[in-house]
Every structure is written in structure tokens, then in C-alpha cells.
Coordinates of C-alpha atoms and ligand atoms in Angstrom, one line a residue:
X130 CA 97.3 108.5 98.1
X131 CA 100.2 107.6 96.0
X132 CA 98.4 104.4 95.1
X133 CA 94.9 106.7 94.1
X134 CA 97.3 108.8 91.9
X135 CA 99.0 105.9 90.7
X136 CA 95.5 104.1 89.4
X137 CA 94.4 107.8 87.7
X138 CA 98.1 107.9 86.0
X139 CA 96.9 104.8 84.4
X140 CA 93.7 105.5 83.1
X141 CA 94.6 109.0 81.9
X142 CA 96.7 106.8 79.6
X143 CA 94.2 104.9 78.5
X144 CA 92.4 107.9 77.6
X145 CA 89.6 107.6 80.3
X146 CA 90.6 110.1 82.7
X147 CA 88.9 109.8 86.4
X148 CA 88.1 113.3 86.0
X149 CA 85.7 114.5 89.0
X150 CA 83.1 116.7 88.4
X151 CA 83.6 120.6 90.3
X152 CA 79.9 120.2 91.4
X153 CA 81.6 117.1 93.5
X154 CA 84.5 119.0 94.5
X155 CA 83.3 119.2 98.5
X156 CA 82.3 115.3 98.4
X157 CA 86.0 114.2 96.4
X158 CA 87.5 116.4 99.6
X159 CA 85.3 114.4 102.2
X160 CA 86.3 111.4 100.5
X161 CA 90.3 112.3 100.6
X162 CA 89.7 113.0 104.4
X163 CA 88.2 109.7 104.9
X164 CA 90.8 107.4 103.1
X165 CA 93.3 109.8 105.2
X166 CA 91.3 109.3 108.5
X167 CA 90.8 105.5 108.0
X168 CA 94.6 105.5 107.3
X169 CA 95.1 107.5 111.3
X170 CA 92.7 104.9 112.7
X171 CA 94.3 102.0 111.5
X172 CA 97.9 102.9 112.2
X173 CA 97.3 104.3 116.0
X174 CA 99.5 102.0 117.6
X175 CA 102.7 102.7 115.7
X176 CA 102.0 106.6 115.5
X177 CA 101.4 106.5 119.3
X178 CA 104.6 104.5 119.6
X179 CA 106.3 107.9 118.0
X180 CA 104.4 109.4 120.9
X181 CA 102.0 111.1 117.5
X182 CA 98.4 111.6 117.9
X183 CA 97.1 112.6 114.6
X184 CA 93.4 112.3 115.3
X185 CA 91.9 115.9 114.2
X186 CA 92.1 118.4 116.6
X187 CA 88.2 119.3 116.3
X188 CA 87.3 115.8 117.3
X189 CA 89.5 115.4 120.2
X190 CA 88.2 119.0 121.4
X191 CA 84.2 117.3 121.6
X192 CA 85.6 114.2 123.7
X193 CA 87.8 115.5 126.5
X194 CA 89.8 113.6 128.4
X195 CA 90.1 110.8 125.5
X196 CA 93.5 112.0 123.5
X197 CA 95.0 112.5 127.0
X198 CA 93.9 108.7 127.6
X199 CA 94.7 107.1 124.4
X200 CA 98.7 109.4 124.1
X201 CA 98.9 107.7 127.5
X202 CA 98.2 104.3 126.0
X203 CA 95.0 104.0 128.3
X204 CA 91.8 102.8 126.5
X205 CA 89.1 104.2 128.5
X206 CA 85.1 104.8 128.2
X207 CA 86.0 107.9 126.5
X208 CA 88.4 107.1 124.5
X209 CA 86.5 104.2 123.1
X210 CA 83.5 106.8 122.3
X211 CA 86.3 109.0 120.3
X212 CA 87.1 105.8 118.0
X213 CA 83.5 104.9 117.7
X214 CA 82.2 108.5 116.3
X215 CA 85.4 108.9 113.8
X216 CA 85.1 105.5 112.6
X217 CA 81.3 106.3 111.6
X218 CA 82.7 109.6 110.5
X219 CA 85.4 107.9 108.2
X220 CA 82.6 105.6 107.1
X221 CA 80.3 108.2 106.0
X222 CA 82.8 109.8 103.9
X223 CA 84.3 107.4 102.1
X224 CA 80.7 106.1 101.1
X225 CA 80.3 109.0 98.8
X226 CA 79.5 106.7 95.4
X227 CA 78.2 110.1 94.0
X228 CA 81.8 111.3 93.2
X229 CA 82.4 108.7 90.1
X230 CA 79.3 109.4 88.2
X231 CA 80.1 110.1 85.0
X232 CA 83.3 108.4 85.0
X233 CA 84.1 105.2 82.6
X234 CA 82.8 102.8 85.0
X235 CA 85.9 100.7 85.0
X236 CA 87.4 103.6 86.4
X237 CA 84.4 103.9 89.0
X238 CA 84.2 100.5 90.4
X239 CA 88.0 100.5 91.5
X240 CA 87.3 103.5 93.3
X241 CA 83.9 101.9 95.0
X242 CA 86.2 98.8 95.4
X243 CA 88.2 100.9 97.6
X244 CA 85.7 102.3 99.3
X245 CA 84.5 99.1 100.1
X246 CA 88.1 97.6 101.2
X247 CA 88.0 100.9 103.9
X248 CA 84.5 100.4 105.0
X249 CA 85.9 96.7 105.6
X250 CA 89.1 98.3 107.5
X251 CA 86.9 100.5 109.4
X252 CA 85.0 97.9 110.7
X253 CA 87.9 96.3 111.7
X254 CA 89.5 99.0 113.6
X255 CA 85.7 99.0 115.5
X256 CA 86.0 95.3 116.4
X257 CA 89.5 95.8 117.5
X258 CA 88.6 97.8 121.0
X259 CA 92.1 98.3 123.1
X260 CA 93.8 95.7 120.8
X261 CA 93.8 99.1 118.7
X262 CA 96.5 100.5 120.8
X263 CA 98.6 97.4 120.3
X264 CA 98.6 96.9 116.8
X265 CA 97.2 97.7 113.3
X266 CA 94.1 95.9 113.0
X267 CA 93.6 94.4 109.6
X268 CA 90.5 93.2 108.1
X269 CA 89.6 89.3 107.6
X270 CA 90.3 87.2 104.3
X271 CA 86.4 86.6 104.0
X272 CA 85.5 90.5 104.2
X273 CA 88.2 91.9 101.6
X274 CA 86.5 88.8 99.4
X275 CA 83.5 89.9 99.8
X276 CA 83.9 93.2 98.2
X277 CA 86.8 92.2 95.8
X278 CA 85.2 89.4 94.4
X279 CA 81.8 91.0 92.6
X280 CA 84.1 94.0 91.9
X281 CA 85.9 91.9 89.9
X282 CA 83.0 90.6 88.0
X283 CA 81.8 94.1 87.7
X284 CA 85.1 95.3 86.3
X285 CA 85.1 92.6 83.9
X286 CA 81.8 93.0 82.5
X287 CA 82.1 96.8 82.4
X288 CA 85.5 96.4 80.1
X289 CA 83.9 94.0 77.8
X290 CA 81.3 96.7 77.0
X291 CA 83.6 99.2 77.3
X292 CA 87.0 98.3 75.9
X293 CA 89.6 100.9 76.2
X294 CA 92.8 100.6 74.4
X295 CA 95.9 99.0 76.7
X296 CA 98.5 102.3 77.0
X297 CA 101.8 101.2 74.7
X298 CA 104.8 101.9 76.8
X299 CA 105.4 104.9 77.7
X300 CA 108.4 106.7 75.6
X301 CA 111.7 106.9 77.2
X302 CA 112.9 110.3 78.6
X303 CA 116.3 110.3 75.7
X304 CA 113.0 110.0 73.0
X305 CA 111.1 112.7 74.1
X306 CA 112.1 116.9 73.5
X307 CA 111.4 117.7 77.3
X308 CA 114.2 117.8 79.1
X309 CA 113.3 116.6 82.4
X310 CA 112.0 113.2 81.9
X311 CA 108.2 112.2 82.5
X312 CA 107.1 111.1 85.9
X313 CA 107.5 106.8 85.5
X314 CA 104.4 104.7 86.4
X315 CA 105.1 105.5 89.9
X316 CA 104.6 109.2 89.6
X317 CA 108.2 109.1 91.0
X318 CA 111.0 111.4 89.3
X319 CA 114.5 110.8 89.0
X320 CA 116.6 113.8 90.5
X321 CA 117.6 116.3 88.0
X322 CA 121.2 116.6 86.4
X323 CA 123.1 119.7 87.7
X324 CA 123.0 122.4 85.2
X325 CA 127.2 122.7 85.5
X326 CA 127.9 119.0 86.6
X327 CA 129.3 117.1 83.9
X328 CA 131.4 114.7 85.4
X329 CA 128.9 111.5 87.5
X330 CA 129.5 111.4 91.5
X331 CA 132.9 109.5 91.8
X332 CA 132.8 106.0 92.3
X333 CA 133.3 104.8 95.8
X334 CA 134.1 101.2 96.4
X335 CA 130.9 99.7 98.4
X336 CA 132.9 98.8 101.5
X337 CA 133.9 102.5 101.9
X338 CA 131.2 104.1 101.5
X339 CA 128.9 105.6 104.0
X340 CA 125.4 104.0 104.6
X341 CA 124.2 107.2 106.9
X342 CA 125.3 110.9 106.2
X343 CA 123.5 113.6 108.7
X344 CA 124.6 117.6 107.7
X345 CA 124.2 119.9 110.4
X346 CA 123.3 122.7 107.3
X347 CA 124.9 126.1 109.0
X348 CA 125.8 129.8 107.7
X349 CA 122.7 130.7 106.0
X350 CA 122.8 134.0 108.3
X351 CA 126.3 135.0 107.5
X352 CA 125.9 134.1 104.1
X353 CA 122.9 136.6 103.3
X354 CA 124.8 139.1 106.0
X355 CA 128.0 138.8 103.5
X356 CA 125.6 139.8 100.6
X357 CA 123.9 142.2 102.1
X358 CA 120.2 140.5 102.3
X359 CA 118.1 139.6 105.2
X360 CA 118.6 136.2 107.1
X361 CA 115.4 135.2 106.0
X362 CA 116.6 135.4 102.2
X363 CA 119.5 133.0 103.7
X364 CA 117.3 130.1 104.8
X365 CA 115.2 130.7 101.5
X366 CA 118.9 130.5 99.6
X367 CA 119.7 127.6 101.8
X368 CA 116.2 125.2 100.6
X369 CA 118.4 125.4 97.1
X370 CA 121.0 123.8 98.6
X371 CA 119.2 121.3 100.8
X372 CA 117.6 120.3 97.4
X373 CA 120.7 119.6 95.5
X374 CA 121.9 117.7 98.8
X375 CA 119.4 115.6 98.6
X376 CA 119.9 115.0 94.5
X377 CA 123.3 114.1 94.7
X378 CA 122.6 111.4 97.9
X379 CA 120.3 109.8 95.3
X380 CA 122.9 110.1 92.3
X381 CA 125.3 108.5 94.2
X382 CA 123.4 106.0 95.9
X383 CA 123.5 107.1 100.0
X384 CA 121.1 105.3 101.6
X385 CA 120.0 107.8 104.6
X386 CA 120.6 111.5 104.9
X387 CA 119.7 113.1 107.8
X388 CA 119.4 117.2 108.1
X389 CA 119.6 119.3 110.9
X390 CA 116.7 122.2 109.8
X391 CA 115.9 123.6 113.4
X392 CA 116.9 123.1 116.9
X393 CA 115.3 123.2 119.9
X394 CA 117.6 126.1 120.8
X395 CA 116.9 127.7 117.4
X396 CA 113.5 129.5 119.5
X397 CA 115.5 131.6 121.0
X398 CA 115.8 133.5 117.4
X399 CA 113.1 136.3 116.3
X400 CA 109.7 134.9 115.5
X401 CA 110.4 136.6 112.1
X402 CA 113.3 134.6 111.1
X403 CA 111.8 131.3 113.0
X404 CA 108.6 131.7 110.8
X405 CA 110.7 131.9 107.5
X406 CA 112.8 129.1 108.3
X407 CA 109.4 126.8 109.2
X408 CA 107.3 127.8 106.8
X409 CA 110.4 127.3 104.4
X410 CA 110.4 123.9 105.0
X411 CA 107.2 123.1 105.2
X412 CA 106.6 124.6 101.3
X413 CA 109.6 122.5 100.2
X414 CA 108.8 119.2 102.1
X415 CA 105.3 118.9 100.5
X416 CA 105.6 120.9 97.4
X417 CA 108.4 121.3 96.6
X418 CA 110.1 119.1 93.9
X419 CA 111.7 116.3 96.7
X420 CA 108.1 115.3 97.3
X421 CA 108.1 113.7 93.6
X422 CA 112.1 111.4 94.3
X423 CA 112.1 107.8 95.2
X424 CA 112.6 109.5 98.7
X425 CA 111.0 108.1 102.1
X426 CA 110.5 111.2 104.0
X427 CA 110.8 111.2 107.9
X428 CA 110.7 113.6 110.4
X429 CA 112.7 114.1 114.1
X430 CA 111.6 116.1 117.0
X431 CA 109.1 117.4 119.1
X432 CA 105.3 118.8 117.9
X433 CA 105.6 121.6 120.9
X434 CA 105.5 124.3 119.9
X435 CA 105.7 124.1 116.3
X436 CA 102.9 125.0 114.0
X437 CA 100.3 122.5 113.6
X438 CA 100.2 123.0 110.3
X439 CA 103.7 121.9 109.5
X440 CA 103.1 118.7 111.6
X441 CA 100.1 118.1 109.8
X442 CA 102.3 118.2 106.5
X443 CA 105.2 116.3 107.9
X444 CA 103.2 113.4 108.6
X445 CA 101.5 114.0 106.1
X446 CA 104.4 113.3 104.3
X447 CA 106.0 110.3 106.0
X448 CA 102.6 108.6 105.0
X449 CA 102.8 109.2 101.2
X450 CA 106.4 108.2 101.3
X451 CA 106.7 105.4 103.3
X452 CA 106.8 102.6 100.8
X453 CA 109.8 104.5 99.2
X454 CA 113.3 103.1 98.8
X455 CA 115.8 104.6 97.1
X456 CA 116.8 107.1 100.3
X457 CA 115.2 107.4 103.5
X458 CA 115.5 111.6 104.6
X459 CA 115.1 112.4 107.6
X460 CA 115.0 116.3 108.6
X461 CA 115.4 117.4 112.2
X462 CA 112.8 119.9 112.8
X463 CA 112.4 121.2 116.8
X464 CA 114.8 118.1 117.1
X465 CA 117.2 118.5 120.1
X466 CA 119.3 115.5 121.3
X467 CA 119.3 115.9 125.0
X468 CA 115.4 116.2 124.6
X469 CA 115.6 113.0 122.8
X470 CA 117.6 111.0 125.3
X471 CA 115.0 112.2 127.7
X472 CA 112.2 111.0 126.1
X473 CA 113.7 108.1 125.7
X474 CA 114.9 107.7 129.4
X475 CA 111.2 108.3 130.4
X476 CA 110.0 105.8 128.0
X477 CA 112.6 103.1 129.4
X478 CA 111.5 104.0 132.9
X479 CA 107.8 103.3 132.0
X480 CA 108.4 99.9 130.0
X481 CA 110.3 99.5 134.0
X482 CA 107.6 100.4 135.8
X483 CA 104.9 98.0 133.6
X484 CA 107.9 95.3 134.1
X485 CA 108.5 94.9 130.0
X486 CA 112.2 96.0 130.7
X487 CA 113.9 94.2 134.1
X488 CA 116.2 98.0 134.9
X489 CA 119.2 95.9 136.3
X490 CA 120.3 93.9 132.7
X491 CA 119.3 97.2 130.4
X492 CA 121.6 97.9 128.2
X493 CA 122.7 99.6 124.8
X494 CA 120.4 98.1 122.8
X495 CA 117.1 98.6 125.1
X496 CA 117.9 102.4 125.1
X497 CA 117.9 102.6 121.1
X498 CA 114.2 100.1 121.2
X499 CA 113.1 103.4 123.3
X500 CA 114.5 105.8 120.7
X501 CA 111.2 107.8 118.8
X502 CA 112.7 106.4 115.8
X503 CA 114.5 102.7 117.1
X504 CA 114.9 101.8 113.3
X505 CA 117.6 104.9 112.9
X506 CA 120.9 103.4 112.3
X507 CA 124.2 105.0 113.5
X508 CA 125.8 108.1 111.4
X509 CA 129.1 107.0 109.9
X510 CA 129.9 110.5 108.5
X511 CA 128.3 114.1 110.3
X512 CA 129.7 117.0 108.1
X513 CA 128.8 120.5 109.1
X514 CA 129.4 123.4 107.4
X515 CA 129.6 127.4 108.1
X516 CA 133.5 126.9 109.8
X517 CA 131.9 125.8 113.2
X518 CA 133.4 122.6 114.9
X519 CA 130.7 122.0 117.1
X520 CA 127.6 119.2 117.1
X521 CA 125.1 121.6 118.6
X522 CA 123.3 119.4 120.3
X523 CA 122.4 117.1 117.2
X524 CA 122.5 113.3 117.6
X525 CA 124.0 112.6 120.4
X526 CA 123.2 109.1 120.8
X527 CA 123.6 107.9 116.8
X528 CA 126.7 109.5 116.4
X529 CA 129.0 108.6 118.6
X530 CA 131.4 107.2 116.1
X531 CA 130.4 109.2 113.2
X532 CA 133.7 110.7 111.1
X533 CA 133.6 114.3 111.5
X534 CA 133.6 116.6 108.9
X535 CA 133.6 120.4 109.0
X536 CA 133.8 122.5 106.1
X537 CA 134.3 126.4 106.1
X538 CA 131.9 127.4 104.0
X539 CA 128.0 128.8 104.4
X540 CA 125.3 126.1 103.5
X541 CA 123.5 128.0 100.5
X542 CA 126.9 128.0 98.6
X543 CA 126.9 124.1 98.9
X544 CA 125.8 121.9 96.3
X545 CA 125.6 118.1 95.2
X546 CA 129.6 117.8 94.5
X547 CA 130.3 119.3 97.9
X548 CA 128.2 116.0 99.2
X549 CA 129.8 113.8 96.7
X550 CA 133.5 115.6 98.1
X551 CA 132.4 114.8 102.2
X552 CA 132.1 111.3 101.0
X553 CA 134.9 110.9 99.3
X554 CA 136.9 112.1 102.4
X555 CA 135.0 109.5 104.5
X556 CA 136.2 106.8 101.8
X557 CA 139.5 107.8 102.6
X558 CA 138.7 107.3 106.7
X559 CA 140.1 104.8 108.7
X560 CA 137.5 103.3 111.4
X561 CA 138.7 101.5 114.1
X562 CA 135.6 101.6 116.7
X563 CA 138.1 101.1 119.2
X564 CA 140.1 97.8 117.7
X565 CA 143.5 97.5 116.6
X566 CA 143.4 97.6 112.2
X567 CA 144.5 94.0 110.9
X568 CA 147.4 94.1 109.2
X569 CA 148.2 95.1 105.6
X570 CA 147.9 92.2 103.1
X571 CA 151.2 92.8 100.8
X572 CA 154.1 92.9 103.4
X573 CA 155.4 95.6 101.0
X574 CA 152.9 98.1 102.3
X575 CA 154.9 98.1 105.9
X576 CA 157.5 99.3 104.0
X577 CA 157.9 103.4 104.3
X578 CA 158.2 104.9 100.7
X579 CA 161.8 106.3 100.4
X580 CA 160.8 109.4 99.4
X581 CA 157.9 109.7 102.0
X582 CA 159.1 111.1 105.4
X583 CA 157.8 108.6 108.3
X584 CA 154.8 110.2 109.4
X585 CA 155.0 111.5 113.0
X586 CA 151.2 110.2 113.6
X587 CA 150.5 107.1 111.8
X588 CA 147.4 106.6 114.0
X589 CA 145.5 109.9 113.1
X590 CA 146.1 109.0 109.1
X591 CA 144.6 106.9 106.9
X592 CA 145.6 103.6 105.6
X593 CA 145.0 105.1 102.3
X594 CA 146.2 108.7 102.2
Ligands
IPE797 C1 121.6 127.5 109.9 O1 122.0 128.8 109.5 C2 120.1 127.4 109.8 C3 119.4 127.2 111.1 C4 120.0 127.2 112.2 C5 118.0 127.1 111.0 P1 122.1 129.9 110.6 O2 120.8 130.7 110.6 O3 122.5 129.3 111.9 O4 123.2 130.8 110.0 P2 124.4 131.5 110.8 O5 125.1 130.4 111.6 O6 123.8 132.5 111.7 O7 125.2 132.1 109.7
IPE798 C1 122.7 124.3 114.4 O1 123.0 125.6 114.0 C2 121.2 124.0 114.2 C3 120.9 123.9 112.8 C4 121.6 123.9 111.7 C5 119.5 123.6 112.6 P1 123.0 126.8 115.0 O2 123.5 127.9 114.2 O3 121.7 127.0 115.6 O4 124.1 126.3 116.1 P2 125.0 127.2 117.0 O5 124.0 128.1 117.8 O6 125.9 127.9 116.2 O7 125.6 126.1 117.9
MG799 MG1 124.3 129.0 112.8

């Protein structure tokens, strides 16, 4: 999808907008559903590694038996009948060459060229059979030039008879009068300035600064309590905040945030406030303005019992995003971290059982392969606010050796400098990870300050304070 609304960026430019007609409306949906479906089909394996089956729900209703079978990594008779029918579902819909008449035809062959390159993937994920469970079947060399050859030659005939003018480059935000610069060629934004920030995150010496923040966000309830409102108004309050989070990580270059949005203990709260909270980040994860940052958007925890809907739109999301790179965010949503190590016991003790993993040399680094997400790195700083000192059950495993940082006040109040302050304090940290610190380099330093009383504790304070 990004790359679809990349290619109709660029020819709205050139003033031949891929405009679809409203009488095709219902066929440019079916189309959408198959480039989304062919996507599902060809990344199985992975998603199924995530223990995600994203195959619709109508579909796996007609075959039963066959989502059990493939969730359990088991390709049978069934199962292979389920792949069958959606390909040739997938197929039909992205052969819908109805949908660019009328178009500039330049504009119409890229998008039958891309049919053509998924009716070439499909087939593939058809020849693949229980390889499909193993990895993402890709199509050959000779099929993708098979299509992309004559669409070439089409493409270049229809722009000799009908030329377009090349798009100049596009004027730079300082040149325009709008305020918030123009989406670049991407369609990607850069995070806007904070209305009273003046001042540009602090600088923070590369070697000191945290690679991995994750915020356990707390006090929306006491917040709204304090001002009389409802806790639902809190979590609405607290989205604002989550937002300007996630700006200043990208202003001052963090490379992974992670946020605590709802626990697996959070369903013990009324189905009021637990709608609110779900729904609120549902809106802000896929509408909201984040879905437009150079962010790579991730999600932690369990489907359960959580509203298919919102796991629809957070995978939904990790797709779009996931050639992003400024910032990978991850949000923890039914996320618990005991129900994590479990899964990820049970998923050790299967690799066991189908003798991948021999159970007396595992170690460390076989329990993180077995993590849902293995790629995660370790937290270096977990801040929480709303003046509790507690982890609540939130990364357990990753953040064993994170700096702790608790902060009395309630989330909503908390914006990008309060971020840009938790780092600062991390910069200031001393990490040992259990070694002794080498020695100063200026022999100086060992020298106490004469006006500085010897502290009583040198080994809880920074080298730096
Ligand atoms: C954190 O705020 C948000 C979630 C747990 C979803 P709380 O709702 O826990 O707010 P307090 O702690 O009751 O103030
Ligand atoms: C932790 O906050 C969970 C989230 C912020 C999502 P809680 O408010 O649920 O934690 P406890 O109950 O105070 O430990
Ligand atoms: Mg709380």
C-alpha cells in the first residue's frame, strides 16, 4: 500500500491523477483486498512464527479444521484446500483491469503491471504446498520478466503518445505559507515542532545515549479524577501525550520506544473504560497523525480477547510500516510478561520435542530465538510515570538491566521534553552489567574536589554527577 500511494503521489504531480471512477468503487475495494490477501498468503510463515493467522475469518469458518492445522504448523488435506480457494480468490480480485479505464494509460499499465507481478506471486504461493509454512515463497526471475518486460514496452509507447510534463521539485517546506510541511515523496511527515518548545532536544553524546526506551504510561485515572472528568477522558487526554512521546523520540533520534498501552491485568477494569482505552488506540494507531512519521509500527501481546477489529488494524499497521526506519514503536496492547515467558517456554519445549533445540545446552540466547518478537533488543532505560515504582508485569525478560526511572507525575501531563529529560538522566547513568568500571583516564579525577564532601556511596552515583 505505501508503495500504490507512493506511485499515485507521483502522477498527481504530473497532473494525471489515478483517479478511480465511483461506479468502480466496489471493484478498487476487491482489488485493495486482493493486493492485501496476496500480501497474508505470501508472508504465512513469518506471521505464523508470531503465532498470527491473518487469513479472514469468513474463509477459515467454510474450511474447518484447516486454521487449527496450519496455527499448528501442520499442512494437511484441508488446509491445502484453504490456500487453494484464497489464492483463486486473491487472483480474481486483483484481475479487475476494469478499475483503470479512463485513466492516462501510463498510469494504467503500472497498475496491470502489478496485477500481473501478484498473479505471478500467487501462483507461487500455489506451487509452494507445505514449503508455504517454511518460508515466503517468491516468484521466479522468468515469470516477473514475463509480465515486466511488455509492460515496459507498453509504458514506453503509451508516454511517447502521451507525454506528461516531469514534476520540478517539489518546494521546500521554509518556501511554502503552510506551516506543517508537505508530505515528501514518501508520503512520510516529519513530526511537528511543539507549539511552546523553542529550545532542540539536548545533545547527548552517541555513547550515552539510550538505543531502547519502553514507558510504562500511568496516571491517566488520577489525572482526570484530579480534574474532575471521567477516566475515559484520561486515556483520551493521555493519546496527546503518547503522540508528543513518540515526536520527541524521533526529534532526538531514539531508535525504539516501546509503550505499555494495556495489560493483561488491565481486564479486570469496567468494559466501559477498557473499550475507551482500545478503541483509543486503535483510532490513533491507524488514523491518527503517527501513521504518516518515518515510524515502523509494531505490536506486543496476545489477540485473546481483544477486539478483532483492532488486531485487524494493528497488523494492518505493522505491514504498511515495516520498511520504515527512522524509529521502530512498539505498543504493548493485552501484552503481559509472564504470558510471554510462557509462550515462549512452550515454544522452546516444542522446537525440544521436534529435536531443533537439544534441552540440556539451552541457554540465554535460545530463550530470546523463542521470544514472539526474537528481534527485540534489551531496554536500556524503562521510565514510568504516575509516582508508582513498580514494573507491573511489563518486560520482564528485556529489561533486566534497564535503568529505572520513575517520575511522579500523571501521563497526560507529559510531553516531548519530559522524554528528552528521562534521557538525559540515563546519559548521566553509570552501567556496569555486573563488571568493575575501568578506571578514570586523568589520574586527577581520583582526586576528591576539596570542597566536595567524599560521597558516602560512590557505587550508587555516577561517574559524571
Ligand atoms: C494508565 O493509566 C493507562 C492504562 C493502564 C491503560 P491508569 O488508568 O492506570 O491510571 P491510574 O493509575 O488509575 O491513575
Ligand atoms: C500498568 O499500569 C499498565 C499500563 C500502563 C498499561 P496499571 O495502572 O495497570 O498498573 P498497576 O495496576 O498500578 O500495577
Ligand atoms: Mg495505573
Amino acid at each position: 500500500m505505501p508503495w500504490v500511494d507512493q506511485v499515485r503521489q507521483l502522477f498527481d504531480r504530473a497532473g494525471a491523477p489515478m483517479t478511480f471512477r465511483l461506479d468502480r468503487q466496489a471493484d478498487y475495494e476487491h482489488f485493495v483486498a486482493g493486493v492485501q490477501l496476496t500480501d497474508i498468503l505470501t508472508d504465512l510463515s513469518a506471521d505464523l512464527a508470531q503465532c498470527h493467522l491473518l487469513l479472514p475469518q469468513e474463509a477459515l469458518g467454510s474450511f474447518p479444521g484447516a486454521g487449527s492445522d496450519l496455527s499448528r504448523g501442520h499442512w494437511s488435506p484441508a488446509a491445502a484446500v484453504l490456500i487453494r480457494e484464497l489464492t483463486a480468490l486473491a487472483r480474481r480480485w486483483v484481475t479487475k483491469p476494469v478499475i483503470t479505464r479512463g485513466m492516462h494509460p501510463g498510469a494504467a499499465i503500472v497498475l496491470d503491471a502489478a496485477a500481473g507481478l501478484m498473479r505471478a506471486q500467487l501462483d507461487a504461493v500455489d506451487a509452494a504446498g507445505p514449503a508455504l509454512l517454511q518460508r515466503a515463497p517468491r516468484p521466479s526471475v522468468v515469470a516477473r520478466i514475463r509480465v515486466l518486460v511488455p509492460a515496459r514496452f507498453r509504458s514506453a509507447m503509451a508516454w511517447s503518445l502521451t507525454p506528461l510534463t516531469v514534476p520540478g521539485p517539489r518546494p521546500t517546506a521554509a518556501a511554502t505559507a503552510d506551516p506543517s510541511p508537505a508530505a515528501d515523496d514518501t508520503g512520510l511527515r516529519p513530526p511537528p515542532p511543539h507549539p511552546d518548545v523553542t529550545r532542540p532536544p539536548p545533545q547527548i553524546a552517541a555513547d550515552q545515549m539510550p538505543s531502547y526506551v519502553a514507558v510504562i504510561m500511568d496516571g491517566n485515572g488520577r489525572w482526570a479524577e484530579q480534574r474532575g472528568l471521567s477516566r475515559s477522558d484520561g486515556h483520551r487526554a493521555g493519546i496527546l501525550a503518547l503522540r508528543e512521546t513518540v515526536y520527541g523520540a524521533l526529534d532526538i533520534g531514539l531508535r525504539n520506544l516501546t509503550l505499555y498501552a494495556f495489560s493483561t491485568e488491565n481486564w479486570k477494569r469496567d468494559p466501559e473504560e477498557i473499550a475507551v482505552i482500545l478503541s483509543a488506540f486503535q483510532y490513533e494507531l491507524d488514523e491518527g497523525p503517527i501513521r504518516d512519521l518515518d515510524v515502523r509500527q509494531r505490536w506486543a501481546g496476545q489477540s485473546g480477547r481483544l477486539p478483532e477489529e483492532l488486531v485487524q488494524a494493528l497488523t494492518r499497521q505493522e505491514r504498511r510500516t515495516r520498511a520504515r526506519t527512522g524509529m521502530t514503536l512498539t505498543v504493548c496492547i493485552n501484552y503481559g510478561g509472564r504470558d510471554e515467558i510462557t509462550r515462549t517456554a512452550a515454544a522452546l519445549a516444542r522446537a525440544t520435542r521436534a529435536g531443533e533445540v537439544n534441552p540440556d545446552h539451552i541457554g540465554p540466547d535460545d530463550f530470546t530465538r523463542h521470544l514472539p518478537h526474537p528481534d527485540m533488543p534489551d531496554v536500556d532505560l524503562l521510565w514510568r510515570t504516575g509516582n508508582e515504582q513498580r514494573t507491573s508485569n511489563f518486560l520482564p525478560w528485556h529489561a533486566t538491566y534497564a535503568e529505572l526511572y520513575f517520575t511522579p507525575g500523571y501521563w497526560p501531563d507529559v510531553d516531548r521534553r519530559d522524554l528528552w529529560q528521562a534521557i538525559t538522566e540515563y546519559s548521566r547513568r553509570q552501567r556496569r552489567h555486573g563488571a568493575v568500571p575501568a578506571p578514570l583516564a586523568s589520574p586527577e579525577n581520583h582526586l576528591p574536589s576539596p570542597h566536595v564532601q567524599p560521597d558516602p556511596c560512590p557505587l550508587t552515583r555516577s561517574s559524571s554527577e
